[in-house]
Amino acid sequence: MSQSFVSPDQIRAWFSRAMSDMYKLEVPLYDTLMELVADVNASVLAEQPELAAQLTRTGEIERLDVERHGAIRVGTAQELSTMRRVFAVMGMQPVGYYDLSPAGVPVHSTAFRATHEASLQASPFRVFTSLLRLELIADQALREKAARILAARQIFTPRVLELTERFETQGGLSDADAREFVNEALHTFRWHSEATVSLQDYSELHGQHRLIADVVAFKGPHINHLTPRTLDIDQAQAEMPRRGIAAKAVIEGPPPRKCPILLRQTSFKALEESVLFASANGTSSAGTHTARFGEIEQRGVALTRKGRDLYDQLLDMARSRISGAPNEGNAAAYMQNLQECFATFPDDYARLREQGLAYFRYFVTEKGRAGYTGAAGESDLQSLVEQGYISYEPLVYEDFLPVSAAGIFQSNLGDKAQAEYAVDASQVAFEQALGAPVQDELALYEETQKRSIAECLQALGAAGRL
Ligand code: OOG
Ligand code: NI
């Protein structure tokens, strides 16, 4: 049977678009946020031609307007492993393990995303996916009740499950199937204003942790935010209140820099939404739930193990100088600490590269294309760079940061301090629930960097001579 399949990259691009359209209708403030980001990005590109040129060289300028991530929280191992299969249809693999329990959030997580640079270029859409750790509910009766409620729900439509199986057996989906898959998969991420539980059960779950109520009390894992990528998050943060958006107190992640590293994030506070709760006699009672928000991110260069260790160390130092987590009260002091602590982190790409702190992509220059003759002494990467045959650009960080993620969770869980959970991270248990290992993000950056070097040497005809 000869049949042409739609590429998973295309399915992901369609899905990302459909999700954004749906979220705009569900949360109109997200639309406002998208406009704000588009305005900021346009002004940055106009004011910084060098940055515009860099983004053009790497191709990133094309993905900028479509770039976004989302987040969901699922309740059971079964839901997580099926989610993995559904995301696989869109070319998204689980990358990285994040333990949020030290920050008082009873979940552990991974990011589903494309892993090859060509696929990331086609559509960088990614979903931060958390699994509720029911074992962290202290009250046994409530824990059992939550498990019963979760076991009774089906978050996927029968049709999306059929199409996922078809993808797995055929090795792809036809155009018609792929389009239907996108529509069907979208249902899982929809908001439902009717809870599956009574107001009393909801209050009990909420009393344990707001997040537990968010996961357990609804028909499915509604997308809780979508995040466009900005080129200047400080400008975006300043612009939010001007457009009537209540912004989070501090920007998570590293301080502002000339050469951005990793990821900086800010968000607007979750909205209070009306919900109808079930009751025994078939009537329903009205209440509210607060979960869905909008976020903005700025991405910088991916760091090596060495760079990441330095980042973690400097971030810890900055945080140890304030009491508790950053909040409205200490925001200015905290940002000042960050600036001071990160003064020792090199802030130009040449030094980041020389010191092995960050990953880069290599490109053949005009001079290289015009004629590399392979003269002696020119044939190692470093000297090819020094002699101008090869240039390099920062490789973008595609993942998340656990301390930042905890800050994002918390800003939307109310300002009440959350207790830390005295449990260990459990990547093994997470992978068991997922039904597969998560990929190591550093290995992925390493491979992309290596491929770009190999391509340059190939193009110069220098491969094999090194
Ligand atoms: C996820 C929060 C983490 C991020 O960008 O770090 C996150 C959630 O609230 O479910 O999205
Ligand atoms: Ni997020």
GROMACS .gro file of C-alpha atoms and ligand atoms in nm:
model
  478
    1MET     CA    1   0.000   0.000   0.000
    2SER     CA    2   0.155   0.325  -0.098
    3GLN     CA    3   0.035   0.619   0.102
    4SER     CA    4   0.194   0.948   0.180
    5PHE     CA    5   0.204   1.051   0.542
    6VAL     CA    6   0.200   1.400   0.684
    7SER     CA    7   0.521   1.471   0.877
    8PRO     CA    8   0.491   1.484   1.256
    9ASP     CA    9   0.647   1.834   1.234
   10GLN     CA   10   0.353   1.948   1.024
   11ILE     CA   11   0.102   1.792   1.263
   12ARG     CA   12   0.272   1.969   1.555
   13ALA     CA   13   0.264   2.302   1.372
   14TRP     CA   14  -0.109   2.259   1.303
   15PHE     CA   15  -0.175   2.157   1.659
   16SER     CA   16   0.023   2.447   1.806
   17ARG     CA   17  -0.178   2.686   1.590
   18ALA     CA   18  -0.511   2.526   1.682
   19MET     CA   19  -0.423   2.534   2.051
   20SER     CA   20  -0.335   2.903   2.033
   21ASP     CA   21  -0.662   2.984   1.855
   22MET     CA   22  -0.857   2.790   2.115
   23TYR     CA   23  -0.679   2.954   2.409
   24LYS     CA   24  -0.737   3.301   2.265
   25LEU     CA   25  -1.111   3.234   2.274
   26GLU     CA   26  -1.097   3.077   2.619
   27VAL     CA   27  -0.871   3.341   2.778
   28PRO     CA   28  -0.897   3.671   2.586
   29LEU     CA   29  -0.617   3.821   2.796
   30TYR     CA   30  -0.381   3.579   2.619
   31ASP     CA   31  -0.466   3.755   2.295
   32THR     CA   32  -0.371   4.088   2.454
   33LEU     CA   33  -0.044   3.930   2.564
   34MET     CA   34   0.028   3.807   2.211
   35GLU     CA   35  -0.023   4.160   2.076
   36LEU     CA   36   0.206   4.301   2.341
   37VAL     CA   37   0.480   4.051   2.255
   38ALA     CA   38   0.444   4.113   1.881
   39ASP     CA   39   0.483   4.490   1.944
   40VAL     CA   40   0.789   4.443   2.167
   41ASN     CA   41   0.953   4.204   1.919
   42ALA     CA   42   0.894   4.442   1.628
   43SER     CA   43   1.052   4.732   1.815
   44VAL     CA   44   1.352   4.522   1.927
   45LEU     CA   45   1.417   4.402   1.571
   46ALA     CA   46   1.395   4.761   1.444
   47GLU     CA   47   1.632   4.892   1.711
   48GLN     CA   48   1.885   4.610   1.706
   49PRO     CA   49   1.981   4.526   1.347
   50GLU     CA   50   2.267   4.305   1.471
   51LEU     CA   51   2.023   4.085   1.665
   52ALA     CA   52   1.789   4.078   1.364
   53ALA     CA   53   2.082   3.964   1.147
   54GLN     CA   54   2.178   3.693   1.397
   55LEU     CA   55   1.821   3.559   1.409
   56THR     CA   56   1.811   3.560   1.031
   57ARG     CA   57   2.138   3.363   1.009
   58THR     CA   58   2.010   3.093   1.244
   59GLY     CA   59   1.661   3.085   1.090
   60GLU     CA   60   1.507   3.168   1.426
   61ILE     CA   61   1.340   3.479   1.293
   62GLU     CA   62   1.098   3.251   1.109
   63ARG     CA   63   0.993   3.061   1.418
   64LEU     CA   64   0.968   3.366   1.645
   65ASP     CA   65   0.602   3.448   1.580
   66VAL     CA   66   0.483   3.089   1.613
   67GLU     CA   67   0.698   3.002   1.912
   68ARG     CA   68   0.512   2.909   2.227
   69HIS     CA   69   0.493   2.657   2.504
   70GLY     CA   70   0.201   2.535   2.714
   71ALA     CA   71   0.153   2.340   3.034
   72ILE     CA   72  -0.081   2.068   3.156
   73ARG     CA   73  -0.111   1.858   3.472
   74VAL     CA   74  -0.232   1.499   3.459
   75GLY     CA   75  -0.355   1.276   3.739
   76THR     CA   76  -0.250   0.917   3.669
   77ALA     CA   77   0.024   0.704   3.517
   78GLN     CA   78  -0.225   0.587   3.255
   79GLU     CA   79  -0.299   0.947   3.152
   80LEU     CA   80   0.071   1.032   3.135
   81SER     CA   81   0.169   0.733   2.926
   82THR     CA   82  -0.120   0.786   2.683
   83MET     CA   83  -0.023   1.153   2.660
   84ARG     CA   84   0.327   1.038   2.559
   85ARG     CA   85   0.180   0.833   2.273
   86VAL     CA   86  -0.042   1.121   2.160
   87PHE     CA   87   0.249   1.368   2.163
   88ALA     CA   88   0.461   1.118   1.968
   89VAL     CA   89   0.219   1.156   1.675
   90MET     CA   90   0.325   1.522   1.671
   91GLY     CA   91   0.696   1.438   1.692
   92MET     CA   92   0.723   1.537   2.058
   93GLN     CA   93   0.939   1.332   2.295
   94PRO     CA   94   0.975   1.357   2.672
   95VAL     CA   95   1.292   1.553   2.753
   96GLY     CA   96   1.427   1.612   3.104
   97TYR     CA   97   1.297   1.542   3.453
   98TYR     CA   98   1.180   1.819   3.688
   99ASP     CA   99   1.106   1.761   4.055
  100LEU     CA  100   0.883   2.035   4.197
  101SER     CA  101   0.828   1.884   4.541
  102PRO     CA  102   1.109   2.078   4.715
  103ALA     CA  103   0.913   2.392   4.626
  104GLY     CA  104   0.595   2.256   4.782
  105VAL     CA  105   0.427   2.163   4.455
  106PRO     CA  106   0.317   1.796   4.464
  107VAL     CA  107   0.415   1.708   4.105
  108HIS     CA  108   0.705   1.593   3.893
  109SER     CA  109   0.731   1.680   3.528
  110THR     CA  110   0.889   1.650   3.186
  111ALA     CA  111   0.879   1.861   2.869
  112PHE     CA  112   0.740   1.709   2.550
  113ARG     CA  113   0.916   1.866   2.253
  114ALA     CA  114   1.085   1.807   1.919
  115THR     CA  115   1.447   1.703   1.959
  116HIS     CA  116   1.622   1.762   1.625
  117GLU     CA  117   1.719   2.118   1.525
  118ALA     CA  118   1.541   2.082   1.189
  119SER     CA  119   1.219   1.984   1.366
  120LEU     CA  120   1.256   2.259   1.624
  121GLN     CA  121   1.294   2.500   1.337
  122ALA     CA  122   0.971   2.369   1.178
  123SER     CA  123   0.778   2.407   1.504
  124PRO     CA  124   0.931   2.465   1.847
  125PHE     CA  125   0.600   2.399   2.029
  126ARG     CA  126   0.654   2.227   2.365
  127VAL     CA  127   0.437   2.125   2.658
  128PHE     CA  128   0.551   2.120   3.021
  129THR     CA  129   0.366   1.816   3.153
  130SER     CA  130   0.328   1.744   3.524
  131LEU     CA  131   0.209   1.430   3.698
  132LEU     CA  132   0.030   1.473   4.029
  133ARG     CA  133   0.198   1.278   4.309
  134LEU     CA  134  -0.108   1.146   4.489
  135GLU     CA  135   0.115   0.979   4.747
  136LEU     CA  136   0.188   1.329   4.877
  137ILE     CA  137  -0.173   1.376   4.995
  138ALA     CA  138  -0.141   1.320   5.366
  139ASP     CA  139  -0.504   1.233   5.439
  140GLN     CA  140  -0.560   0.868   5.341
  141ALA     CA  141  -0.935   0.888   5.288
  142LEU     CA  142  -0.896   1.191   5.064
  143ARG     CA  143  -0.609   1.027   4.875
  144GLU     CA  144  -0.829   0.727   4.801
  145LYS     CA  145  -1.119   0.943   4.699
  146ALA     CA  146  -0.897   1.141   4.459
  147ALA     CA  147  -0.765   0.817   4.310
  148ARG     CA  148  -1.122   0.689   4.259
  149ILE     CA  149  -1.231   1.011   4.087
  150LEU     CA  150  -0.929   1.006   3.858
  151ALA     CA  151  -0.972   0.638   3.771
  152ALA     CA  152  -1.327   0.706   3.653
  153ARG     CA  153  -1.242   0.972   3.396
  154GLN     CA  154  -1.127   0.935   3.036
  155ILE     CA  155  -0.941   1.243   2.916
  156PHE     CA  156  -0.901   1.131   2.553
  157THR     CA  157  -1.174   1.093   2.291
  158PRO     CA  158  -1.217   0.739   2.152
  159ARG     CA  159  -1.124   0.873   1.808
  160VAL     CA  160  -0.790   1.025   1.913
  161LEU     CA  161  -0.697   0.691   2.067
  162GLU     CA  162  -0.786   0.512   1.741
  163LEU     CA  163  -0.584   0.757   1.533
  164THR     CA  164  -0.288   0.728   1.770
  165GLU     CA  165  -0.295   0.350   1.730
  166ARG     CA  166  -0.319   0.390   1.355
  167PHE     CA  167  -0.013   0.616   1.361
  168GLU     CA  168   0.174   0.354   1.562
  169THR     CA  169   0.086   0.061   1.335
  170GLN     CA  170   0.113   0.245   0.999
  171GLY     CA  171   0.409   0.460   1.095
  172GLY     CA  172   0.225   0.781   1.002
  173LEU     CA  173  -0.110   0.948   0.929
  174SER     CA  174  -0.266   1.056   0.600
  175ASP     CA  175  -0.358   1.420   0.551
  176ALA     CA  176  -0.725   1.361   0.642
  177ASP     CA  177  -0.636   1.152   0.947
  178ALA     CA  178  -0.378   1.407   1.064
  179ARG     CA  179  -0.628   1.691   1.044
  180GLU     CA  180  -0.887   1.489   1.230
  181PHE     CA  181  -0.624   1.393   1.489
  182VAL     CA  182  -0.552   1.761   1.559
  183ASN     CA  183  -0.921   1.838   1.620
  184GLU     CA  184  -0.969   1.534   1.838
  185ALA     CA  185  -0.652   1.584   2.042
  186LEU     CA  186  -0.755   1.943   2.111
  187HIS     CA  187  -1.057   1.824   2.314
  188THR     CA  188  -0.827   1.690   2.586
  189PHE     CA  189  -0.686   2.039   2.647
  190ARG     CA  190  -1.014   2.227   2.656
  191TRP     CA  191  -1.146   2.410   2.958
  192HIS     CA  192  -1.463   2.263   3.114
  193SER     CA  193  -1.661   2.498   3.330
  194GLU     CA  194  -1.844   2.203   3.486
  195ALA     CA  195  -1.654   2.021   3.756
  196THR     CA  196  -1.692   1.645   3.791
  197VAL     CA  197  -1.715   1.671   4.170
  198SER     CA  198  -1.938   1.839   4.428
  199LEU     CA  199  -1.847   2.174   4.579
  200GLN     CA  200  -1.775   1.994   4.903
  201ASP     CA  201  -1.530   1.749   4.744
  202TYR     CA  202  -1.370   2.036   4.559
  203SER     CA  203  -1.322   2.227   4.884
  204GLU     CA  204  -1.167   1.924   5.051
  205LEU     CA  205  -0.923   1.874   4.763
  206HIS     CA  206  -0.850   2.245   4.753
  207GLY     CA  207  -0.785   2.241   5.125
  208GLN     CA  208  -0.506   1.988   5.070
  209HIS     CA  209  -0.351   2.188   4.785
  210ARG     CA  210  -0.504   2.409   4.519
  211LEU     CA  211  -0.318   2.214   4.256
  212ILE     CA  212  -0.477   1.887   4.365
  213ALA     CA  213  -0.824   2.036   4.312
  214ASP     CA  214  -0.713   2.164   3.971
  215VAL     CA  215  -0.606   1.817   3.858
  216VAL     CA  216  -0.874   1.602   4.019
  217ALA     CA  217  -1.197   1.803   3.996
  218PHE     CA  218  -1.225   1.845   3.618
  219LYS     CA  219  -1.294   1.633   3.310
  220GLY     CA  220  -0.950   1.680   3.168
  221PRO     CA  221  -0.609   1.846   3.191
  222HIS     CA  222  -0.708   2.188   3.055
  223ILE     CA  223  -0.414   2.379   2.911
  224ASN     CA  224  -0.332   2.617   3.197
  225HIS     CA  225  -0.122   2.869   3.003
  226LEU     CA  226   0.042   2.938   2.670
  227THR     CA  227   0.364   3.133   2.641
  228PRO     CA  228   0.488   3.337   2.346
  229ARG     CA  229   0.860   3.414   2.310
  230THR     CA  230   0.978   3.773   2.336
  231LEU     CA  231   1.312   3.927   2.244
  232ASP     CA  232   1.305   4.163   2.543
  233ILE     CA  233   1.129   4.041   2.853
  234ASP     CA  234   1.211   4.351   3.061
  235GLN     CA  235   1.029   4.567   2.808
  236ALA     CA  236   0.739   4.317   2.803
  237GLN     CA  237   0.723   4.315   3.183
  238ALA     CA  238   0.711   4.695   3.196
  239GLU     CA  239   0.446   4.703   2.927
  240MET     CA  240   0.205   4.462   3.102
  241PRO     CA  241   0.063   4.703   3.363
  242ARG     CA  242   0.035   4.973   3.093
  243ARG     CA  243  -0.204   4.741   2.912
  244GLY     CA  244  -0.399   4.656   3.224
  245ILE     CA  245  -0.235   4.320   3.287
  246ALA     CA  246  -0.139   4.229   3.646
  247ALA     CA  247   0.217   4.095   3.617
  248LYS     CA  248   0.403   3.857   3.847
  249ALA     CA  249   0.638   4.039   4.088
  250VAL     CA  250   0.974   3.924   3.947
  251ILE     CA  251   1.108   3.779   3.625
  252GLU     CA  252   1.226   3.422   3.692
  253GLY     CA  253   1.566   3.302   3.577
  254PRO     CA  254   1.892   3.489   3.512
  255PRO     CA  255   1.921   3.870   3.526
  256PRO     CA  256   1.912   4.086   3.210
  257ARG     CA  257   2.233   4.042   3.009
  258LYS     CA  258   2.388   4.139   2.675
  259CYS     CA  259   2.406   3.772   2.581
  260PRO     CA  260   2.094   3.604   2.721
  261ILE     CA  261   2.140   3.260   2.876
  262LEU     CA  262   1.883   2.984   2.935
  263LEU     CA  263   1.536   3.119   2.998
  264ARG     CA  264   1.369   3.421   3.162
  265GLN     CA  265   0.996   3.409   3.234
  266THR     CA  266   0.716   3.622   3.368
  267SER     CA  267   0.339   3.573   3.377
  268PHE     CA  268   0.009   3.738   3.454
  269LYS     CA  269  -0.188   3.613   3.750
  270ALA     CA  270  -0.438   3.333   3.705
  271LEU     CA  271  -0.796   3.440   3.651
  272GLU     CA  272  -1.090   3.352   3.872
  273GLU     CA  273  -1.342   3.165   3.660
  274SER     CA  274  -1.701   3.051   3.724
  275VAL     CA  275  -1.750   2.679   3.769
  276LEU     CA  276  -2.062   2.467   3.815
  277PHE     CA  277  -2.018   2.190   4.071
  278ALA     CA  278  -2.211   1.865   4.057
  279SER     CA  279  -2.456   1.774   4.328
  280ALA     CA  280  -2.633   1.453   4.419
  281ASN     CA  281  -2.986   1.547   4.312
  282GLY     CA  282  -2.882   1.646   3.961
  283THR     CA  283  -2.877   2.019   4.027
  284SER     CA  284  -2.553   2.209   4.031
  285SER     CA  285  -2.408   2.477   4.251
  286ALA     CA  286  -2.202   2.773   4.138
  287GLY     CA  287  -1.847   2.845   4.251
  288THR     CA  288  -1.512   2.955   4.112
  289HIS     CA  289  -1.171   2.813   4.025
  290THR     CA  290  -0.844   2.992   3.964
  291ALA     CA  291  -0.593   2.817   3.741
  292ARG     CA  292  -0.543   2.962   3.398
  293PHE     CA  293  -0.295   3.235   3.314
  294GLY     CA  294  -0.061   3.369   3.050
  295GLU     CA  295   0.317   3.376   3.043
  296ILE     CA  296   0.596   3.540   2.844
  297GLU     CA  297   0.944   3.398   2.797
  298GLN     CA  298   1.278   3.507   2.657
  299ARG     CA  299   1.515   3.234   2.548
  300GLY     CA  300   1.893   3.253   2.547
  301VAL     CA  301   2.187   3.025   2.480
  302ALA     CA  302   2.182   2.665   2.612
  303LEU     CA  303   2.446   2.603   2.879
  304THR     CA  304   2.677   2.304   2.910
  305ARG     CA  305   2.692   2.108   3.238
  306LYS     CA  306   2.969   2.344   3.349
  307GLY     CA  307   2.767   2.655   3.259
  308ARG     CA  308   2.456   2.516   3.422
  309ASP     CA  309   2.641   2.439   3.745
  310LEU     CA  310   2.766   2.796   3.754
  311TYR     CA  311   2.413   2.925   3.688
  312ASP     CA  312   2.266   2.712   3.969
  313GLN     CA  313   2.536   2.826   4.209
  314LEU     CA  314   2.491   3.197   4.134
  315LEU     CA  315   2.111   3.171   4.146
  316ASP     CA  316   2.131   3.001   4.487
  317MET     CA  317   2.358   3.278   4.608
  318ALA     CA  318   2.116   3.550   4.494
  319ARG     CA  319   1.821   3.374   4.654
  320SER     CA  320   2.001   3.312   4.981
  321ARG     CA  321   2.033   3.688   5.026
  322ILE     CA  322   1.658   3.741   5.061
  323SER     CA  323   1.433   3.568   5.310
  324GLY     CA  324   1.186   3.329   5.151
  325ALA     CA  325   1.098   3.331   4.782
  326PRO     CA  326   1.110   3.650   4.572
  327ASN     CA  327   0.781   3.844   4.607
  328GLU     CA  328   0.635   4.194   4.569
  329GLY     CA  329   0.804   4.312   4.886
  330ASN     CA  330   1.160   4.213   4.800
  331ALA     CA  331   1.143   4.224   4.419
  332ALA     CA  332   1.377   4.521   4.374
  333ALA     CA  333   1.633   4.388   4.623
  334TYR     CA  334   1.619   4.047   4.462
  335MET     CA  335   1.681   4.179   4.108
  336GLN     CA  336   1.974   4.379   4.243
  337ASN     CA  337   2.117   4.061   4.406
  338LEU     CA  338   2.082   3.874   4.081
  339GLN     CA  339   2.275   4.142   3.892
  340GLU     CA  340   2.553   4.141   4.149
  341CYS     CA  341   2.582   3.764   4.179
  342PHE     CA  342   2.584   3.709   3.803
  343ALA     CA  343   2.857   3.970   3.743
  344THR     CA  344   3.107   3.681   3.734
  345PHE     CA  345   2.919   3.496   3.457
  346PRO     CA  346   3.094   3.586   3.129
  347ASP     CA  347   2.869   3.801   2.913
  348ASP     CA  348   3.004   3.764   2.563
  349TYR     CA  349   2.968   3.469   2.329
  350ALA     CA  350   3.340   3.436   2.262
  351ARG     CA  351   3.419   3.383   2.629
  352LEU     CA  352   3.117   3.160   2.686
  353ARG     CA  353   3.249   2.942   2.405
  354GLU     CA  354   3.615   2.947   2.504
  355GLN     CA  355   3.532   2.853   2.860
  356GLY     CA  356   3.300   2.571   2.755
  357LEU     CA  357   3.001   2.727   2.929
  358ALA     CA  358   2.752   2.725   2.640
  359TYR     CA  359   2.656   2.541   2.321
  360PHE     CA  360   2.687   2.689   1.974
  361ARG     CA  361   2.592   2.618   1.614
  362TYR     CA  362   2.860   2.661   1.351
  363PHE     CA  363   2.812   2.805   1.005
  364VAL     CA  364   3.037   2.833   0.698
  365THR     CA  365   3.109   3.200   0.630
  366GLU     CA  366   3.120   3.384   0.294
  367LYS     CA  367   3.496   3.346   0.304
  368GLY     CA  368   3.458   2.973   0.365
  369ARG     CA  369   3.220   2.936   0.074
  370ALA     CA  370   3.444   3.143  -0.150
  371GLY     CA  371   3.728   2.902  -0.113
  372TYR     CA  372   3.890   2.710   0.166
  373THR     CA  373   4.202   2.551   0.032
  374GLY     CA  374   4.285   2.337   0.327
  375ALA     CA  375   4.626   2.490   0.376
  376ALA     CA  376   4.827   2.356   0.663
  377GLY     CA  377   4.744   2.477   1.009
  378GLU     CA  378   4.395   2.578   0.913
  379SER     CA  379   4.224   2.250   0.962
  380ASP     CA  380   4.108   2.237   1.319
  381LEU     CA  381   3.782   2.394   1.426
  382GLN     CA  382   3.943   2.661   1.638
  383SER     CA  383   4.176   2.780   1.365
  384LEU     CA  384   3.899   2.764   1.103
  385VAL     CA  385   3.700   2.994   1.331
  386GLU     CA  386   3.999   3.222   1.391
  387GLN     CA  387   4.070   3.247   1.019
  388GLY     CA  388   3.710   3.334   0.944
  389TYR     CA  389   3.607   3.024   0.747
  390ILE     CA  390   3.356   2.926   1.012
  391SER     CA  391   3.146   3.142   1.243
  392TYR     CA  392   2.923   3.045   1.532
  393GLU     CA  393   2.590   3.147   1.679
  394PRO     CA  394   2.434   3.066   2.017
  395LEU     CA  395   2.229   2.745   2.031
  396VAL     CA  396   1.892   2.828   2.186
  397TYR     CA  397   1.785   2.669   2.514
  398GLU     CA  398   1.472   2.462   2.443
  399ASP     CA  399   1.390   2.342   2.795
  400PHE     CA  400   1.269   2.468   3.133
  401LEU     CA  401   1.420   2.550   3.473
  402PRO     CA  402   1.289   2.384   3.791
  403VAL     CA  403   1.333   2.685   4.022
  404SER     CA  404   1.163   2.912   3.767
  405ALA     CA  405   0.884   2.660   3.708
  406ALA     CA  406   0.821   2.646   4.084
  407GLY     CA  407   0.801   3.027   4.088
  408ILE     CA  408   0.550   3.022   3.802
  409PHE     CA  409   0.340   2.755   3.975
  410GLN     CA  410   0.350   2.945   4.301
  411SER     CA  411   0.257   3.285   4.166
  412ASN     CA  412  -0.063   3.118   4.055
  413LEU     CA  413  -0.133   2.925   4.370
  414GLY     CA  414  -0.184   3.229   4.588
  415ASP     CA  415   0.075   3.391   4.808
  416LYS     CA  416   0.031   3.148   5.095
  417ALA     CA  417   0.363   2.983   5.171
  418GLN     CA  418   0.365   2.620   5.065
  419ALA     CA  419   0.514   2.350   5.284
  420GLU     CA  420   0.805   2.160   5.139
  421TYR     CA  421   0.743   1.792   5.081
  422ALA     CA  422   0.997   1.574   5.253
  423VAL     CA  423   1.025   1.324   4.971
  424ASP     CA  424   1.293   1.239   4.723
  425ALA     CA  425   1.283   1.317   4.355
  426SER     CA  426   1.188   1.001   4.177
  427GLN     CA  427   1.283   0.995   3.815
  428VAL     CA  428   1.251   0.617   3.819
  429ALA     CA  429   0.887   0.631   3.936
  430PHE     CA  430   0.813   0.907   3.683
  431GLU     CA  431   0.960   0.705   3.396
  432GLN     CA  432   0.764   0.400   3.507
  433ALA     CA  433   0.442   0.604   3.491
  434LEU     CA  434   0.547   0.752   3.157
  435GLY     CA  435   0.628   0.410   3.016
  436ALA     CA  436   0.958   0.533   2.872
  437PRO     CA  437   1.279   0.704   2.979
  438VAL     CA  438   1.307   1.081   2.944
  439GLN     CA  439   1.585   1.206   2.716
  440ASP     CA  440   1.884   1.393   2.849
  441GLU     CA  441   1.863   1.752   2.724
  442LEU     CA  442   2.238   1.812   2.741
  443ALA     CA  443   2.301   1.516   2.510
  444LEU     CA  444   2.058   1.671   2.259
  445TYR     CA  445   2.240   2.008   2.258
  446GLU     CA  446   2.571   1.826   2.226
  447GLU     CA  447   2.444   1.634   1.921
  448THR     CA  448   2.311   1.947   1.750
  449GLN     CA  449   2.644   2.122   1.806
  450LYS     CA  450   2.835   1.822   1.669
  451ARG     CA  451   2.612   1.796   1.362
  452SER     CA  452   2.668   2.162   1.282
  453ILE     CA  453   3.045   2.120   1.307
  454ALA     CA  454   3.034   1.810   1.088
  455GLU     CA  455   2.825   1.995   0.827
  456CYS     CA  456   3.073   2.283   0.817
  457LEU     CA  457   3.371   2.055   0.774
  458GLN     CA  458   3.187   1.863   0.505
  459ALA     CA  459   3.102   2.186   0.321
  460LEU     CA  460   3.462   2.304   0.341
  461GLY     CA  461   3.585   1.968   0.227
  462ALA     CA  462   3.787   1.957   0.545
  463ALA     CA  463   3.615   1.650   0.691
  464GLY     CA  464   3.855   1.365   0.741
  465ARG     CA  465   4.152   1.598   0.738
  466LEU     CA  466   4.108   1.684   1.107
  467OOG     C1  467   0.363   2.461   3.488
  467OOG     C2  468   0.452   2.569   3.540
  467OOG     C3  469   0.589   2.562   3.476
  467OOG     C4  470   0.718   2.700   3.307
  467OOG     O1  471   0.714   2.769   3.203
  467OOG     O2  472   0.819   2.690   3.375
  467OOG     C5  473   0.597   2.628   3.344
  467OOG     C6  474   0.225   2.463   3.546
  467OOG     O3  475   0.185   2.560   3.611
  467OOG     O4  476   0.154   2.363   3.523
  467OOG     O5  477   0.508   2.628   3.263
  468NI      NI  478   0.522   2.797   3.134
   0.00000   0.00000   0.00000
